[in-house]
CSV table of N, CA, C and O in Angstrom, one decimal:
chain,number,residue,atom,x,y,z
A,188,HIS,N,19.3,-27.1,-20.1
A,188,HIS,CA,19.5,-25.7,-19.9
A,188,HIS,C,20.9,-25.6,-19.4
A,188,HIS,O,21.1,-25.9,-18.1
A,189,HIS,N,21.7,-24.8,-20.1
A,189,HIS,CA,23.1,-24.6,-19.5
A,189,HIS,C,23.1,-23.9,-18.1
A,189,HIS,O,23.7,-24.5,-17.3
A,190,ALA,N,22.1,-22.9,-18.0
A,190,ALA,CA,22.2,-22.3,-16.5
A,190,ALA,C,21.7,-23.3,-15.5
A,190,ALA,O,22.2,-23.5,-14.2
A,191,ASP,N,20.7,-24.2,-15.9
A,191,ASP,CA,20.4,-25.2,-14.9
A,191,ASP,C,21.5,-26.4,-14.4
A,191,ASP,O,21.5,-26.6,-13.5
A,192,GLN,N,22.1,-26.6,-15.5
A,192,GLN,CA,23.3,-27.5,-15.4
A,192,GLN,C,24.2,-26.7,-14.5
A,192,GLN,O,25.0,-27.4,-13.5
A,193,MET,N,24.8,-25.7,-14.7
A,193,MET,CA,25.7,-24.9,-13.6
A,193,MET,C,25.2,-24.9,-12.4
A,193,MET,O,25.9,-25.1,-11.5
A,194,GLN,N,23.8,-24.8,-12.1
A,194,GLN,CA,23.4,-24.6,-10.8
A,194,GLN,C,23.5,-25.8,-10.2
A,194,GLN,O,23.9,-25.9,-9.0
A,195,LEU,N,23.1,-27.1,-10.9
A,195,LEU,CA,23.2,-28.1,-10.4
A,195,LEU,C,24.9,-28.7,-9.9
A,195,LEU,O,24.9,-29.2,-8.8
A,196,MET,N,25.6,-28.1,-10.6
A,196,MET,CA,27.0,-28.3,-10.5
A,196,MET,C,27.4,-27.5,-9.1
A,196,MET,O,28.4,-27.9,-8.4
A,197,GLU,N,27.2,-26.3,-9.0
A,197,GLU,CA,27.4,-25.4,-8.0
A,197,GLU,C,26.9,-25.9,-6.7
A,197,GLU,O,27.4,-25.9,-5.5
A,198,GLU,N,25.6,-26.4,-6.8
A,198,GLU,CA,24.8,-27.0,-5.6
A,198,GLU,C,25.5,-28.3,-5.2
A,198,GLU,O,25.8,-28.8,-4.1
A,199,PHE,N,26.0,-29.2,-6.1
A,199,PHE,CA,26.7,-30.4,-5.9
A,199,PHE,C,28.1,-30.3,-5.1
A,199,PHE,O,28.5,-30.7,-4.4
A,200,ALA,N,28.8,-29.2,-5.8
A,200,ALA,CA,30.1,-28.9,-5.3
A,200,ALA,C,30.1,-28.1,-3.8
A,200,ALA,O,31.0,-28.8,-2.9
A,201,ALA,N,28.8,-27.5,-3.6
A,201,ALA,CA,28.8,-26.8,-2.2
A,201,ALA,C,28.4,-28.0,-1.4
A,201,ALA,O,28.9,-28.1,0.0
A,202,ALA,N,27.5,-29.1,-1.6
A,202,ALA,CA,27.0,-29.9,-0.6
A,202,ALA,C,28.2,-31.0,-0.4
A,202,ALA,O,28.2,-31.5,0.8
A,203,ASN,N,29.2,-30.9,-1.1
A,203,ASN,CA,30.2,-32.0,-1.1
A,203,ASN,C,31.5,-31.2,-0.8
A,203,ASN,O,32.8,-32.0,-0.9
A,204,ARG,N,31.6,-30.2,-0.6
A,204,ARG,CA,32.8,-29.3,0.0
A,204,ARG,C,33.8,-29.5,-1.1
A,204,ARG,O,34.9,-29.5,-1.0
A,205,ILE,N,33.4,-29.4,-2.5
A,205,ILE,CA,34.1,-29.2,-3.6
A,205,ILE,C,34.5,-27.5,-3.9
A,205,ILE,O,33.3,-27.2,-4.4
A,206,GLU,N,35.6,-27.3,-4.2
A,206,GLU,CA,36.1,-26.0,-4.6
A,206,GLU,C,35.4,-25.9,-6.3
A,206,GLU,O,36.2,-26.8,-7.1
A,207,LEU,N,34.8,-24.8,-6.6
A,207,LEU,CA,34.5,-25.0,-7.9
A,207,LEU,C,34.7,-23.5,-8.5
A,207,LEU,O,34.3,-22.5,-7.8
A,208,LEU,N,35.5,-23.2,-9.7
A,208,LEU,CA,35.6,-22.0,-10.4
A,208,LEU,C,34.6,-22.2,-11.7
A,208,LEU,O,34.9,-22.7,-12.6
A,209,ASN,N,33.6,-21.4,-11.3
A,209,ASN,CA,32.6,-21.3,-12.4
A,209,ASN,C,33.2,-20.1,-13.5
A,209,ASN,O,33.1,-18.9,-13.2
A,210,LEU,N,33.7,-20.8,-14.8
A,210,LEU,CA,34.2,-19.8,-15.7
A,210,LEU,C,33.0,-19.4,-16.6
A,210,LEU,O,33.3,-18.3,-17.3
A,211,SER,N,32.0,-20.1,-16.6
A,211,SER,CA,30.9,-19.6,-17.6
A,211,SER,C,30.2,-18.4,-17.5
A,211,SER,O,30.0,-17.5,-18.5
A,212,SER,N,30.1,-17.9,-16.0
A,212,SER,CA,29.5,-16.4,-16.3
A,212,SER,C,30.4,-15.4,-16.6
A,212,SER,O,29.9,-14.4,-17.3
A,213,ALA,N,31.7,-15.5,-16.2
A,213,ALA,CA,32.8,-14.5,-16.9
A,213,ALA,C,32.8,-14.3,-18.4
A,213,ALA,O,32.9,-13.5,-19.1
A,214,LEU,N,32.7,-15.8,-19.1
A,214,LEU,CA,33.0,-15.7,-20.3
A,214,LEU,C,31.8,-15.1,-21.0
A,214,LEU,O,31.9,-14.4,-21.9
A,215,TRP,N,30.4,-15.3,-20.4
A,215,TRP,CA,29.2,-14.6,-20.9
A,215,TRP,C,29.4,-13.1,-20.8
A,215,TRP,O,29.1,-12.4,-21.6
A,216,GLU,N,29.9,-12.6,-19.7
A,216,GLU,CA,30.0,-11.2,-19.3
A,216,GLU,C,30.8,-10.7,-20.5
A,216,GLU,O,30.6,-9.6,-20.9
A,217,ARG,N,32.1,-11.1,-20.4
A,217,ARG,CA,32.8,-10.6,-21.5
A,217,ARG,C,32.4,-10.5,-22.9
A,217,ARG,O,32.5,-9.7,-23.7
A,218,THR,N,31.8,-11.6,-23.1
A,218,THR,CA,31.2,-11.6,-24.6
A,218,THR,C,30.0,-10.5,-24.7
A,218,THR,O,30.1,-9.7,-25.8
A,219,MET,N,29.1,-10.3,-23.7
A,219,MET,CA,28.3,-9.0,-23.8
A,219,MET,C,29.0,-7.6,-23.5
A,219,MET,O,28.5,-6.8,-24.2
A,220,ILE,N,30.0,-7.6,-22.8
A,220,ILE,CA,30.5,-6.3,-22.5
A,220,ILE,C,31.3,-6.0,-23.8
A,220,ILE,O,30.9,-5.1,-24.1
A,221,GLU,N,32.1,-6.9,-24.3
A,221,GLU,CA,33.1,-6.6,-25.4
A,221,GLU,C,32.6,-6.9,-26.7
A,221,GLU,O,33.1,-6.5,-27.7
A,222,GLY,N,31.7,-7.7,-26.6
A,222,GLY,CA,30.9,-8.0,-27.8
A,222,GLY,C,31.8,-9.0,-28.7
A,222,GLY,O,31.2,-9.3,-30.2
A,223,GLN,N,32.9,-9.6,-28.2
A,223,GLN,CA,33.6,-10.7,-28.7
A,223,GLN,C,33.2,-12.0,-28.2
A,223,GLN,O,33.3,-12.3,-27.1
A,224,ILE,N,32.8,-13.0,-29.1
A,224,ILE,CA,32.5,-14.2,-28.4
A,224,ILE,C,33.8,-14.9,-27.9
A,224,ILE,O,34.7,-14.9,-28.8
A,225,GLN,N,33.6,-15.5,-26.8
A,225,GLN,CA,34.6,-16.3,-26.1
A,225,GLN,C,34.4,-17.5,-26.3
A,225,GLN,O,35.6,-18.5,-26.0
A,226,TYR,N,33.3,-18.2,-26.7
A,226,TYR,CA,33.1,-19.6,-26.9
A,226,TYR,C,31.9,-19.7,-27.6
A,226,TYR,O,31.2,-19.0,-27.9
A,227,ASN,N,31.8,-21.3,-28.2
A,227,ASN,CA,30.8,-21.8,-29.1
A,227,ASN,C,29.5,-21.9,-28.1
A,227,ASN,O,29.6,-23.0,-27.4
A,228,PHE,N,28.4,-21.2,-28.2
A,228,PHE,CA,27.4,-21.4,-27.2
A,228,PHE,C,26.6,-22.7,-27.4
A,228,PHE,O,26.1,-23.2,-26.6
A,229,ALA,N,26.9,-23.3,-28.8
A,229,ALA,CA,26.3,-24.6,-29.0
A,229,ALA,C,26.8,-25.7,-28.4
A,229,ALA,O,26.1,-26.7,-27.7
A,230,ASP,N,28.0,-25.6,-28.3
A,230,ASP,CA,28.8,-26.8,-27.6
A,230,ASP,C,29.6,-26.6,-26.7
A,230,ASP,O,30.3,-27.3,-25.9
A,231,VAL,N,29.7,-25.1,-26.3
A,231,VAL,CA,30.4,-24.6,-25.0
A,231,VAL,C,32.1,-25.0,-25.1
A,231,VAL,O,32.6,-25.2,-24.2
A,232,HIS,N,32.6,-25.1,-26.2
A,232,HIS,CA,34.1,-24.9,-26.4
A,232,HIS,C,34.7,-23.6,-26.6
A,232,HIS,O,34.1,-23.0,-27.3
A,233,TRP,N,35.6,-23.3,-25.9
A,233,TRP,CA,36.3,-22.0,-26.0
A,233,TRP,C,37.1,-21.8,-27.2
A,233,TRP,O,37.6,-22.9,-27.8
A,234,ASN,N,36.9,-20.7,-27.7
A,234,ASN,CA,37.9,-20.3,-28.9
A,234,ASN,C,39.3,-19.8,-28.4
A,234,ASN,O,39.4,-19.8,-27.2
A,235,ASN,N,40.0,-19.3,-29.2
A,235,ASN,CA,41.4,-18.8,-28.8
A,235,ASN,C,41.2,-17.6,-28.0
A,235,ASN,O,42.1,-17.7,-27.0
A,236,THR,N,40.4,-16.8,-28.0
A,236,THR,CA,40.2,-15.7,-27.1
A,236,THR,C,39.7,-16.1,-25.7
A,236,THR,O,40.1,-15.8,-24.7
A,237,GLY,N,38.7,-17.0,-25.8
A,237,GLY,CA,38.3,-17.5,-24.8
A,237,GLY,C,39.3,-18.5,-24.0
A,237,GLY,O,39.2,-18.4,-22.6
A,238,ASN,N,40.0,-19.0,-24.6
A,238,ASN,CA,41.3,-19.9,-24.0
A,238,ASN,C,42.3,-18.9,-23.2
A,238,ASN,O,42.7,-19.2,-22.1
A,239,GLN,N,42.5,-17.8,-23.8
A,239,GLN,CA,43.3,-16.7,-23.2
A,239,GLN,C,42.6,-16.1,-21.8
A,239,GLN,O,43.2,-16.0,-21.0
A,240,LEU,N,41.2,-15.9,-22.0
A,240,LEU,CA,40.5,-15.3,-20.7
A,240,LEU,C,40.7,-16.3,-19.9
A,240,LEU,O,40.6,-16.1,-18.5
A,241,VAL,N,40.5,-17.6,-20.0
A,241,VAL,CA,40.6,-18.9,-18.9
A,241,VAL,C,41.7,-18.9,-18.3
A,241,VAL,O,41.6,-18.9,-17.3
A,242,ALA,N,42.6,-18.8,-19.2
A,242,ALA,CA,44.0,-18.9,-18.7
A,242,ALA,C,44.2,-18.1,-17.4
A,242,ALA,O,44.8,-18.1,-16.4
A,243,ALA,N,43.9,-16.8,-18.0
A,243,ALA,CA,44.2,-15.4,-17.1
A,243,ALA,C,43.3,-15.7,-15.7
A,243,ALA,O,43.6,-15.4,-14.5
A,244,MET,N,42.0,-16.0,-15.8
A,244,MET,CA,41.2,-16.2,-14.7
A,244,MET,C,41.7,-17.5,-13.8
A,244,MET,O,41.5,-17.3,-12.7
A,245,ILE,N,42.2,-18.5,-14.3
A,245,ILE,CA,42.5,-19.7,-13.5
A,245,ILE,C,43.7,-19.2,-13.0
A,245,ILE,O,44.0,-19.4,-11.6
A,246,GLY,N,44.7,-18.5,-13.4
A,246,GLY,CA,45.9,-18.0,-13.1
A,246,GLY,C,45.4,-17.0,-11.7
A,246,GLY,O,46.3,-17.0,-10.7
A,247,ALA,N,44.6,-16.0,-11.8
A,247,ALA,CA,44.2,-15.3,-10.9
A,247,ALA,C,43.6,-15.9,-9.7
A,247,ALA,O,43.8,-15.6,-8.5
A,248,TYR,N,42.8,-16.9,-10.2
A,248,TYR,CA,42.3,-17.7,-9.1
A,248,TYR,C,43.1,-18.6,-7.9
A,248,TYR,O,43.1,-18.5,-7.0
A,249,ILE,N,44.3,-19.1,-8.8
A,249,ILE,CA,45.3,-19.8,-8.0
A,249,ILE,C,46.2,-18.9,-7.3
A,249,ILE,O,46.4,-19.2,-5.9
A,250,THR,N,46.5,-17.6,-7.7
A,250,THR,CA,47.3,-16.7,-6.9
A,250,THR,C,46.5,-16.0,-6.0
A,250,THR,O,47.0,-15.1,-5.4
A,251,GLY,N,45.0,-16.1,-5.9
A,251,GLY,CA,44.3,-15.3,-5.2
A,251,GLY,C,44.2,-13.7,-5.6
A,251,GLY,O,43.6,-12.9,-4.9
A,252,ASP,N,44.5,-13.6,-7.0
A,252,ASP,CA,44.5,-12.1,-7.4
A,252,ASP,C,43.1,-11.9,-7.9
A,252,ASP,O,42.8,-12.1,-9.1
A,253,THR,N,42.0,-11.5,-7.2
A,253,THR,CA,40.7,-11.3,-7.8
A,253,THR,C,40.7,-10.2,-8.6
A,253,THR,O,39.4,-9.6,-9.1
A,254,GLN,N,41.4,-9.2,-8.6
A,254,GLN,CA,41.6,-7.9,-9.6
A,254,GLN,C,41.7,-8.2,-10.9
A,254,GLN,O,41.4,-7.3,-11.7
A,255,LYS,N,42.1,-9.3,-11.5
A,255,LYS,CA,42.2,-9.5,-12.8
A,255,LYS,C,41.0,-9.9,-13.4
A,255,LYS,O,40.3,-10.5,-13.1
């Protein structure tokens, strides 16, 4: 299950002091709020809209701009 796998990754990263940016939650929220699918849920590859969202999220994460 996808959520279980993410929980394992988050726990592993925390236990090993690895910085982890979880993009899955934001992609899911955008899909539910805007109604536009950001990625293929069967194989978890982002579509073009999802790629643009992820690029903006990574940029905001790198610059520390959490308002984006």
